[in-house]
CSV table of C-alpha atoms and ligand atoms in Angstrom, one decimal:
chain,number,residue,atom,x,y,z
G,1,MET,CA,96.3,-37.3,-8.3
G,2,ALA,CA,96.2,-39.5,-11.4
G,3,ASP,CA,93.0,-39.4,-13.4
G,4,CYS,CA,91.6,-42.6,-14.7
G,5,ASP,CA,91.3,-41.3,-18.3
G,6,ARG,CA,89.2,-43.7,-20.4
G,7,THR,CA,88.5,-43.1,-24.0
G,8,PRO,CA,84.8,-42.2,-24.4
G,9,GLY,CA,83.0,-45.0,-26.3
G,10,ASP,CA,85.2,-47.8,-24.9
G,11,GLU,CA,83.4,-50.9,-26.0
G,12,ARG,CA,82.6,-52.2,-22.5
G,13,GLY,CA,82.9,-49.0,-20.4
G,14,PHE,CA,80.5,-46.2,-19.6
G,15,ASP,CA,80.4,-43.0,-21.6
G,16,LEU,CA,79.4,-40.8,-18.7
G,17,ALA,CA,80.2,-37.6,-20.5
G,18,GLU,CA,77.7,-38.5,-23.1
G,19,ARG,CA,75.1,-39.4,-20.5
G,20,LEU,CA,75.5,-36.1,-18.8
G,21,ASP,CA,75.3,-34.3,-22.1
G,22,GLU,CA,72.0,-36.1,-22.8
G,23,ARG,CA,70.7,-34.9,-19.5
G,24,ASP,CA,71.7,-31.4,-20.4
G,25,ARG,CA,69.9,-31.7,-23.7
G,26,ARG,CA,66.7,-32.9,-22.0
G,27,GLY,CA,66.9,-30.2,-19.3
G,28,LEU,CA,67.3,-32.9,-16.6
G,29,ARG,CA,70.8,-32.0,-15.4
G,30,ARG,CA,70.9,-31.2,-11.6
G,31,ASP,CA,73.4,-29.2,-9.6
G,32,LEU,CA,74.2,-29.3,-6.0
G,33,GLN,CA,73.9,-26.0,-4.1
G,34,PRO,CA,75.6,-26.1,-0.7
G,35,VAL,CA,74.1,-24.1,2.2
G,36,ASP,CA,76.1,-22.6,5.1
G,37,ARG,CA,73.5,-23.9,7.7
G,38,VAL,CA,70.3,-25.8,7.8
G,39,ALA,CA,67.9,-23.1,9.1
G,40,GLU,CA,65.2,-20.7,8.0
G,41,ARG,CA,67.9,-18.3,6.8
G,42,SER,CA,71.0,-19.5,5.1
G,43,ARG,CA,73.5,-18.6,2.4
G,44,MET,CA,73.7,-20.8,-0.7
G,45,ALA,CA,76.7,-21.3,-2.9
G,46,ALA,CA,76.9,-22.4,-6.5
G,47,ASP,CA,78.0,-26.0,-7.1
G,48,PRO,CA,81.8,-25.9,-6.3
G,49,ASN,CA,82.3,-29.3,-7.9
G,50,GLY,CA,85.3,-30.7,-6.2
G,51,HIS,CA,86.2,-27.5,-4.3
G,52,PRO,CA,85.1,-26.0,-1.0
G,53,PRO,CA,81.9,-23.9,-1.4
G,54,SER,CA,82.2,-20.1,-1.1
G,55,PHE,CA,79.2,-18.4,0.6
G,56,THR,CA,79.6,-14.9,-0.7
G,57,GLY,CA,76.0,-14.0,-1.6
G,58,ASP,CA,73.2,-12.5,0.5
G,59,GLU,CA,71.3,-14.5,3.1
G,60,LEU,CA,68.2,-16.2,1.7
G,61,LEU,CA,64.9,-16.8,3.4
G,62,VAL,CA,64.4,-20.5,3.0
G,63,PHE,CA,60.9,-21.9,2.1
G,64,ALA,CA,62.3,-25.0,0.7
G,65,ALA,CA,63.2,-27.4,3.5
G,66,ASN,CA,61.5,-30.3,5.2
G,67,ASN,CA,62.8,-29.1,8.5
G,68,TYR,CA,59.2,-28.2,9.2
G,69,LEU,CA,59.5,-27.5,13.0
G,70,GLY,CA,62.9,-25.7,12.6
G,71,LEU,CA,64.5,-28.0,15.1
G,72,THR,CA,67.9,-28.6,13.3
G,73,THR,CA,69.5,-25.7,15.2
G,74,ASP,CA,67.5,-26.0,18.4
G,75,GLU,CA,69.8,-26.0,21.4
G,76,ARG,CA,68.0,-28.9,23.1
G,77,VAL,CA,68.3,-31.1,20.1
G,78,ARG,CA,72.0,-30.2,19.6
G,79,ASN,CA,72.7,-31.0,23.2
G,80,ALA,CA,71.0,-34.4,22.9
G,81,ALA,CA,73.2,-35.3,20.0
G,82,ALA,CA,76.3,-34.1,21.9
G,83,GLN,CA,75.4,-36.1,25.0
G,84,ALA,CA,74.9,-39.2,22.9
G,85,ILE,CA,78.4,-38.8,21.5
G,86,ASP,CA,79.7,-38.5,25.0
G,87,ALA,CA,77.8,-41.5,26.2
G,88,VAL,CA,78.2,-44.0,23.3
G,89,GLY,CA,80.3,-42.5,20.5
G,90,THR,CA,79.9,-40.9,17.1
G,91,GLY,CA,78.9,-43.9,15.1
G,92,ALA,CA,77.3,-47.2,15.8
G,93,GLY,CA,80.4,-49.0,14.5
G,94,ALA,CA,78.6,-52.1,13.2
G,95,SER,CA,75.2,-53.4,12.3
G,96,ARG,CA,72.7,-53.4,15.1
G,97,LEU,CA,72.8,-57.2,15.0
G,98,LEU,CA,76.5,-57.2,15.8
G,99,THR,CA,77.8,-54.6,18.2
G,100,GLY,CA,75.9,-51.5,17.0
G,101,ASP,CA,72.8,-51.7,19.1
G,102,THR,CA,72.9,-49.1,21.9
G,103,GLU,CA,70.6,-47.7,24.6
G,104,VAL,CA,70.2,-44.6,22.5
G,105,HIS,CA,68.6,-46.6,19.7
G,106,ARG,CA,66.3,-48.4,22.2
G,107,GLU,CA,65.2,-45.1,23.8
G,108,LEU,CA,64.3,-43.6,20.4
G,109,GLU,CA,62.4,-46.8,19.4
G,110,ARG,CA,60.4,-46.8,22.6
G,111,ALA,CA,59.5,-43.1,22.1
G,112,LEU,CA,58.5,-43.8,18.5
G,113,ALA,CA,56.3,-46.8,19.5
G,114,ASP,CA,54.6,-44.7,22.2
G,115,THR,CA,53.9,-41.9,19.7
G,116,LYS,CA,52.6,-44.2,17.0
G,117,GLY,CA,50.6,-46.3,19.4
G,118,THR,CA,52.3,-49.6,18.5
G,119,GLU,CA,54.0,-52.4,20.4
G,120,ARG,CA,57.4,-51.8,18.8
G,121,ALA,CA,59.4,-49.6,16.5
G,122,LEU,CA,62.6,-50.1,14.6
G,123,ALA,CA,65.1,-47.4,13.4
G,124,PHE,CA,66.8,-47.7,10.1
G,125,SER,CA,69.7,-45.6,8.7
G,126,SER,CA,67.3,-43.7,6.4
G,127,GLY,CA,63.7,-43.5,5.4
G,128,TYR,CA,64.7,-44.9,2.0
G,129,ALA,CA,66.3,-47.9,3.7
G,130,ALA,CA,63.2,-48.4,5.8
G,131,ASN,CA,60.9,-48.6,2.8
G,132,VAL,CA,63.2,-50.8,0.8
G,133,GLY,CA,64.0,-53.1,3.7
G,134,THR,CA,60.4,-53.4,4.9
G,135,ILE,CA,58.7,-54.1,1.5
G,136,THR,CA,61.3,-56.5,0.4
G,137,ALA,CA,61.2,-58.3,3.8
G,138,LEU,CA,57.4,-58.6,3.6
G,139,ALA,CA,57.9,-60.0,0.1
G,140,PRO,CA,54.3,-59.5,-1.0
G,141,ASP,CA,53.0,-61.2,-4.1
G,142,VAL,CA,51.2,-58.0,-5.1
G,143,VAL,CA,51.7,-54.4,-4.1
G,144,PHE,CA,48.9,-51.9,-4.7
G,145,SER,CA,50.7,-48.5,-4.8
G,146,ASP,CA,49.3,-44.9,-5.1
G,147,GLU,CA,50.5,-43.4,-8.4
G,148,LEU,CA,52.3,-40.5,-6.6
G,149,ASN,CA,54.1,-42.6,-4.0
G,150,HIS,CA,57.7,-41.7,-3.1
G,151,ALA,CA,60.6,-43.1,-5.2
G,152,SER,CA,61.8,-45.2,-2.3
G,153,ILE,CA,58.5,-47.1,-2.4
G,154,VAL,CA,58.7,-47.5,-6.2
G,155,ASP,CA,62.3,-48.8,-5.8
G,156,ALA,CA,61.2,-51.1,-3.0
G,157,CYS,CA,58.5,-52.7,-5.1
G,158,ARG,CA,61.0,-53.3,-7.9
G,159,LEU,CA,63.5,-54.8,-5.5
G,160,ALA,CA,60.9,-57.0,-3.9
G,161,ASP,CA,60.1,-58.3,-7.3
G,162,ALA,CA,56.4,-57.9,-6.5
G,163,GLU,CA,53.7,-57.4,-9.1
G,164,THR,CA,52.9,-53.8,-8.7
G,165,VAL,CA,49.4,-52.4,-9.4
G,166,VAL,CA,49.4,-48.6,-9.5
G,167,TYR,CA,46.1,-47.0,-8.5
G,168,ASP,CA,44.9,-43.5,-9.1
G,169,HIS,CA,46.1,-40.9,-6.7
G,170,CYS,CA,44.1,-40.9,-3.4
G,171,ASP,CA,41.3,-42.8,-5.1
G,172,PRO,CA,39.8,-45.6,-3.0
G,173,ASP,CA,37.3,-46.5,-5.7
G,174,ASP,CA,40.0,-47.1,-8.2
G,175,LEU,CA,41.9,-49.2,-5.7
G,176,SER,CA,38.8,-51.3,-4.9
G,177,GLN,CA,38.1,-51.9,-8.6
G,178,ARG,CA,41.6,-53.0,-9.2
G,179,MET,CA,41.5,-55.4,-6.2
G,180,ASP,CA,38.2,-56.7,-7.5
G,181,ARG,CA,39.7,-57.5,-10.9
G,182,ARG,CA,42.8,-59.0,-9.3
G,183,SER,CA,40.8,-61.3,-7.0
G,184,ALA,CA,38.8,-62.6,-10.0
G,185,ASP,CA,42.0,-63.6,-11.8
G,186,ALA,CA,44.3,-64.6,-9.0
G,187,ALA,CA,44.8,-67.4,-6.5
G,188,GLY,CA,43.2,-66.9,-3.1
G,189,ASP,CA,46.5,-67.3,-1.2
G,190,GLU,CA,48.3,-64.3,-2.7
G,191,SER,CA,49.7,-61.8,-0.2
G,192,TRP,CA,48.6,-58.2,-0.9
G,193,LEU,CA,50.2,-55.0,0.5
G,194,VAL,CA,48.6,-51.6,-0.1
G,195,VAL,CA,51.1,-48.8,0.3
G,196,THR,CA,50.6,-45.1,0.4
G,197,ASP,CA,52.3,-41.9,1.5
G,198,SER,CA,50.1,-40.2,4.1
G,199,VAL,CA,51.1,-36.7,3.1
G,200,PHE,CA,52.3,-36.4,-0.5
G,201,SER,CA,55.5,-34.4,-0.7
G,202,MET,CA,55.0,-32.5,-4.0
G,203,ASP,CA,51.2,-32.1,-3.8
G,204,GLY,CA,50.5,-31.6,-0.1
G,205,THR,CA,47.5,-34.0,-0.5
G,206,VAL,CA,46.5,-36.4,2.3
G,207,ALA,CA,45.7,-40.1,1.6
G,208,PRO,CA,42.1,-41.1,2.6
G,209,LEU,CA,43.4,-43.5,5.2
G,210,SER,CA,40.1,-44.5,6.8
G,211,GLU,CA,38.6,-45.5,3.4
G,212,LEU,CA,41.8,-47.4,2.5
G,213,CYS,CA,41.5,-49.3,5.8
G,214,ASP,CA,38.0,-50.3,5.0
G,215,ILE,CA,39.1,-51.7,1.6
G,216,VAL,CA,42.1,-53.4,2.9
G,217,GLU,CA,40.0,-55.1,5.6
G,218,GLU,CA,37.4,-56.2,3.1
G,219,TYR,CA,40.1,-58.0,1.1
G,220,GLY,CA,42.2,-59.2,4.0
G,221,ALA,CA,45.2,-57.3,2.7
G,222,TRP,CA,47.7,-55.2,4.7
G,223,LEU,CA,48.1,-51.4,4.7
G,224,MET,CA,51.5,-49.7,5.0
G,225,VAL,CA,51.6,-45.9,5.4
G,226,ASP,CA,54.6,-43.7,4.8
G,227,GLU,CA,54.4,-40.8,7.2
G,228,ALA,CA,57.6,-39.1,6.1
G,229,HIS,CA,56.0,-35.6,5.8
G,230,ALA,CA,53.6,-36.0,8.7
G,231,THR,CA,55.6,-37.5,11.5
G,232,GLY,CA,55.8,-35.0,14.4
G,233,LEU,CA,53.2,-32.7,13.0
G,234,TYR,CA,49.8,-34.1,14.2
G,235,ARG,CA,48.2,-35.3,17.4
G,236,ASP,CA,50.8,-35.8,20.1
G,237,GLY,CA,53.6,-35.6,17.6
G,238,GLY,CA,52.2,-38.4,15.5
G,239,GLY,CA,51.2,-38.3,11.8
G,240,ILE,CA,48.0,-38.7,9.9
G,241,VAL,CA,47.5,-42.2,11.3
G,242,GLN,CA,47.3,-40.5,14.8
G,243,ARG,CA,45.2,-37.6,13.5
G,244,ASP,CA,42.6,-40.0,12.1
G,245,GLU,CA,43.0,-42.4,15.1
G,246,LEU,CA,43.8,-45.4,12.9
G,247,GLU,CA,46.6,-47.0,14.9
G,248,ASN,CA,44.7,-50.3,15.3
G,249,ARG,CA,43.9,-50.5,11.6
G,250,VAL,CA,47.2,-49.7,9.9
G,251,ASP,CA,49.6,-52.7,9.8
G,252,VAL,CA,52.8,-50.9,9.0
G,253,GLN,CA,53.5,-47.2,10.0
G,254,MET,CA,56.7,-46.0,8.4
G,255,GLY,CA,58.4,-42.6,8.5
G,256,THR,CA,61.6,-40.6,8.5
G,257,LEU,CA,63.6,-38.9,11.3
G,258,SER,CA,65.0,-36.5,8.7
G,259,LYS,CA,62.1,-34.0,8.2
G,260,ALA,CA,60.2,-32.5,11.2
G,261,LEU,CA,62.4,-34.6,13.5
G,262,ALA,CA,65.5,-32.6,12.3
G,263,SER,CA,67.8,-35.6,12.1
G,264,GLN,CA,68.6,-38.5,9.9
G,265,GLY,CA,67.2,-42.0,9.7
G,266,GLY,CA,63.9,-43.8,9.2
G,267,TYR,CA,61.6,-46.0,11.3
G,268,VAL,CA,58.9,-48.6,11.1
G,269,ALA,CA,56.3,-49.0,13.8
G,270,GLY,CA,54.0,-52.0,14.2
G,271,ASN,CA,53.5,-55.1,16.3
G,272,GLU,CA,56.1,-57.3,17.9
G,273,ALA,CA,56.0,-59.9,15.1
G,274,LEU,CA,56.6,-57.2,12.4
G,275,VAL,CA,59.6,-55.7,14.1
G,276,GLU,CA,61.1,-59.1,15.0
G,277,HIS,CA,60.7,-60.1,11.3
G,278,LEU,CA,62.3,-56.9,10.1
G,279,VAL,CA,65.2,-57.3,12.5
G,280,ASN,CA,65.8,-60.7,10.9
G,281,ALA,CA,64.8,-60.2,7.3
G,282,ALA,CA,65.1,-56.5,6.3
G,283,ARG,CA,68.4,-56.5,4.4
G,284,SER,CA,68.9,-52.8,4.7
G,285,PHE,CA,68.7,-53.2,8.5
G,286,VAL,CA,70.7,-56.5,8.8
G,287,PHE,CA,73.6,-55.5,6.4
G,288,SER,CA,73.9,-51.8,7.2
G,289,THR,CA,75.6,-50.1,10.1
G,290,GLY,CA,73.2,-49.0,12.8
G,291,LEU,CA,71.8,-45.4,12.7
G,292,ALA,CA,74.5,-43.0,14.1
G,293,PRO,CA,73.8,-42.6,17.9
G,294,PRO,CA,73.8,-38.7,17.7
G,295,ALA,CA,71.2,-38.9,15.0
G,296,ALA,CA,69.0,-41.2,17.1
G,297,ALA,CA,69.3,-39.0,20.2
G,298,ALA,CA,68.6,-35.8,18.2
G,299,ALA,CA,65.5,-37.4,16.7
G,300,ARG,CA,64.3,-38.6,20.1
G,301,LYS,CA,64.7,-35.1,21.6
G,302,ALA,CA,63.0,-33.5,18.5
G,303,LEU,CA,60.1,-36.0,18.9
G,304,GLN,CA,59.8,-35.0,22.6
G,305,ILE,CA,59.6,-31.3,21.6
G,306,ALA,CA,57.1,-32.1,18.8
G,307,ARG,CA,54.9,-33.9,21.3
G,308,ALA,CA,55.0,-31.3,24.1
G,309,ASP,CA,55.7,-28.0,22.5
G,310,ASP,CA,53.6,-25.3,20.7
G,311,ARG,CA,55.9,-25.6,17.7
G,312,ARG,CA,53.3,-27.5,15.7
G,313,ASP,CA,50.8,-24.7,16.3
G,314,ALA,CA,53.3,-22.2,15.0
G,315,LEU,CA,53.8,-24.2,11.8
G,316,TRP,CA,50.1,-24.6,11.2
G,317,VAL,CA,49.5,-20.8,11.7
G,318,ASN,CA,52.3,-20.0,9.2
G,319,ALA,CA,51.0,-22.5,6.7
G,320,ALA,CA,47.5,-21.1,6.8
G,321,THR,CA,48.6,-17.5,6.7
G,322,LEU,CA,50.9,-18.1,3.7
G,323,ARG,CA,48.2,-20.2,1.9
G,324,ASP,CA,45.6,-17.4,2.4
G,325,ARG,CA,47.9,-14.6,1.4
G,326,LEU,CA,49.3,-16.3,-1.7
G,327,THR,CA,45.8,-17.1,-2.8
G,328,ASP,CA,44.8,-13.5,-2.3
G,329,ALA,CA,47.7,-12.5,-4.4
G,330,GLY,CA,46.2,-14.5,-7.3
G,331,TYR,CA,48.1,-17.8,-7.0
G,332,ASP,CA,46.5,-21.2,-7.2
G,333,VAL,CA,47.7,-22.9,-4.0
G,334,ARG,CA,46.9,-26.6,-3.8
G,335,GLY,CA,47.0,-29.3,-1.1
G,336,GLU,CA,45.8,-29.3,2.4
G,337,THR,CA,48.9,-29.5,4.6
G,338,GLN,CA,52.1,-27.5,5.4
G,339,ILE,CA,53.3,-28.3,1.9
G,340,LEU,CA,52.0,-25.5,-0.4
G,341,PRO,CA,52.3,-26.3,-4.1
G,342,VAL,CA,51.9,-23.0,-5.9
G,343,MET,CA,50.8,-24.0,-9.4
G,344,VAL,CA,52.4,-22.4,-12.4
G,345,GLY,CA,51.8,-24.9,-15.2
G,346,ASP,CA,54.5,-24.3,-17.8
G,347,ARG,CA,58.0,-25.6,-16.9
G,348,ASP,CA,59.9,-22.6,-18.1
G,349,ASP,CA,57.6,-20.2,-16.2
G,350,ALA,CA,58.1,-22.2,-13.0
G,351,LEU,CA,61.9,-22.0,-13.5
G,352,ASP,CA,61.7,-18.2,-14.2
G,353,LEU,CA,59.5,-17.7,-11.1
G,354,ALA,CA,61.9,-19.6,-8.9
G,355,ALA,CA,64.8,-17.5,-10.3
G,356,ALA,CA,62.9,-14.3,-9.7
G,357,LEU,CA,62.2,-15.3,-6.1
G,358,ARG,CA,65.8,-16.2,-5.6
G,359,GLU,CA,67.0,-12.8,-7.0
G,360,ARG,CA,64.8,-11.3,-4.2
G,361,CYS,CA,66.4,-13.7,-1.6
G,362,VAL,CA,63.6,-16.2,-1.2
G,363,ALA,CA,64.5,-19.8,-1.8
G,364,ALA,CA,61.6,-21.9,-3.0
G,365,PRO,CA,62.3,-24.6,-5.7
G,366,ALA,CA,60.6,-25.1,-9.1
G,367,ILE,CA,59.3,-28.7,-9.3
G,368,ARG,CA,59.0,-29.7,-12.9
G,369,PRO,CA,58.7,-32.8,-15.1
G,370,PRO,CA,59.6,-35.6,-14.8
G,371,THR,CA,59.1,-35.1,-11.0
G,372,VAL,CA,55.5,-33.9,-11.8
G,373,PRO,CA,53.4,-34.4,-14.9
G,374,ASP,CA,53.7,-32.1,-17.9
G,375,GLY,CA,51.8,-28.8,-17.5
G,376,THR,CA,51.7,-29.0,-13.7
G,377,SER,CA,55.1,-27.4,-12.9
G,378,ARG,CA,54.9,-25.6,-9.6
G,379,ILE,CA,56.8,-23.9,-6.8
G,380,ARG,CA,56.9,-26.0,-3.7
G,381,VAL,CA,56.7,-23.6,-0.7
G,382,ALA,CA,57.4,-25.2,2.7
G,383,PRO,CA,57.0,-22.8,5.6
G,384,MET,CA,58.6,-23.6,9.0
G,385,ALA,CA,57.4,-23.1,12.5
G,386,THR,CA,60.3,-20.8,13.1
G,387,HIS,CA,59.5,-18.3,10.3
G,388,THR,CA,58.4,-15.0,11.8
G,389,GLU,CA,55.3,-13.1,10.9
G,390,SER,CA,57.5,-10.6,9.0
G,391,ASP,CA,59.2,-13.6,7.1
G,392,ILE,CA,55.8,-14.7,5.9
G,393,ALA,CA,54.8,-11.2,4.9
G,394,HIS,CA,58.1,-10.7,3.0
G,395,CYS,CA,57.7,-14.0,1.2
G,396,VAL,CA,54.2,-13.0,0.0
G,397,ASP,CA,55.5,-9.5,-1.2
G,398,VAL,CA,58.3,-11.2,-3.1
G,399,PHE,CA,55.9,-13.7,-4.7
G,400,ARG,CA,53.7,-10.7,-5.8
G,401,GLU,CA,56.7,-8.9,-7.4
G,402,ALA,CA,58.3,-12.0,-8.9
G,403,GLY,CA,55.0,-13.2,-10.4
G,404,THR,CA,54.3,-9.8,-11.9
G,405,GLU,CA,57.8,-9.6,-13.4
G,406,VAL,CA,57.5,-13.1,-14.9
G,407,GLY,CA,54.1,-12.3,-16.2
G,408,ILE,CA,52.1,-15.0,-14.5
G,409,LEU,CA,50.0,-12.8,-12.2
C,501,PMP,N1,59.3,-41.3,1.9
C,501,PMP,C1,58.9,-40.1,1.6
C,501,PMP,C2,57.5,-39.8,1.3
C,501,PMP,C3,59.9,-39.1,1.4
C,501,PMP,O1,59.6,-37.9,1.0
C,501,PMP,C4,61.3,-39.4,1.7
C,501,PMP,C5,62.4,-38.4,1.5
C,501,PMP,N2,62.2,-37.4,0.7
C,501,PMP,C6,61.6,-40.7,2.0
C,501,PMP,C7,60.6,-41.7,2.2
C,501,PMP,C8,63.0,-41.1,2.3
C,501,PMP,O2,63.4,-40.7,3.5
C,501,PMP,P1,64.9,-40.3,3.9
C,501,PMP,O3,65.2,-39.0,3.3
C,501,PMP,O4,65.0,-40.4,5.4
C,501,PMP,O5,65.8,-41.4,3.2
């Protein structure tokens, strides 16, 4: 195949080799690492670039996925996806507004609305698309955004061209002060949206939703909550909004189907007017092909299992055991959810620890700047419901050995 060989430095072209070199120099270059399956045990391959991956190494114990309930390989979920293919086809074939709206989508949306305690829900092709589509369609004058909100929320604020006021992480007092200041300066008819993750993906912290509701109600603003890392894991398969019984106080509940629900896609749950508005005005819904039917069906089955099964209990037992034992081993484990940030501090130490874990067949990634602030590099440990007691014990043993070898224990 002919290569489109441009001369680096072409006046109006893009010197991508130089941009990649720059990333290398700043330690920001990322590689892909294919896995042979999405499960608690898998083989990983080095980045094959344009070639097929070769899975020659040992099997790793994976503590790095958002597949929290371990449902990606569950037979019931796989069968649901297969049945949807038989019934309606592999892809939606068009935007939902044209010919891509199927019974499978409607069943998923009914189940999501029931779980989230709302009138309606709407499925998007990803959580990213749900955040971008929803915030741009609301078109707020001002967004008040937690400083650690997910990148898709940050991008949505930019695309919505909203004035964005960033408040301190999980700090209702700071939010309230910023709102006070804004209301002194601004016109009374500005529309305000407060947006927060419920569970923060790199910190395992939980937003103080009830206090945020109080503040939002005081100022007449709206609250939007991103339940990506909570959906399926709390009361009746809901998120933190359900745990804290705030269904009637949160205006927009958003989440993904791609984490505990073991599939792909995003959703927004809220009242009839919200969903009808998004169907008409959320550009990532209107101008994008409908969610693939097997993904919708897999998510619906996973949600059913999350609501009915003891999977959630197994996850919480694993998370608590791992947290206690890593702490006993001498690690500083933060957060209060199934996401366990094991603090290391120095960036290179975190990379060395992740490499030492990997040599011992435990996959848990180092999270470092710019994803987290300088001096707060960490290993993000994510247990799954399907890890066995001996998997958890092995993980802790490996953390002890690796931490000693790297010199941080
Ligand atoms: N919100 C949060 C908090 C997330 O962590 C993610 C994914 N990492 C998303 C939104 C985007 O969801 P998706 O992967 O389904 O696009």
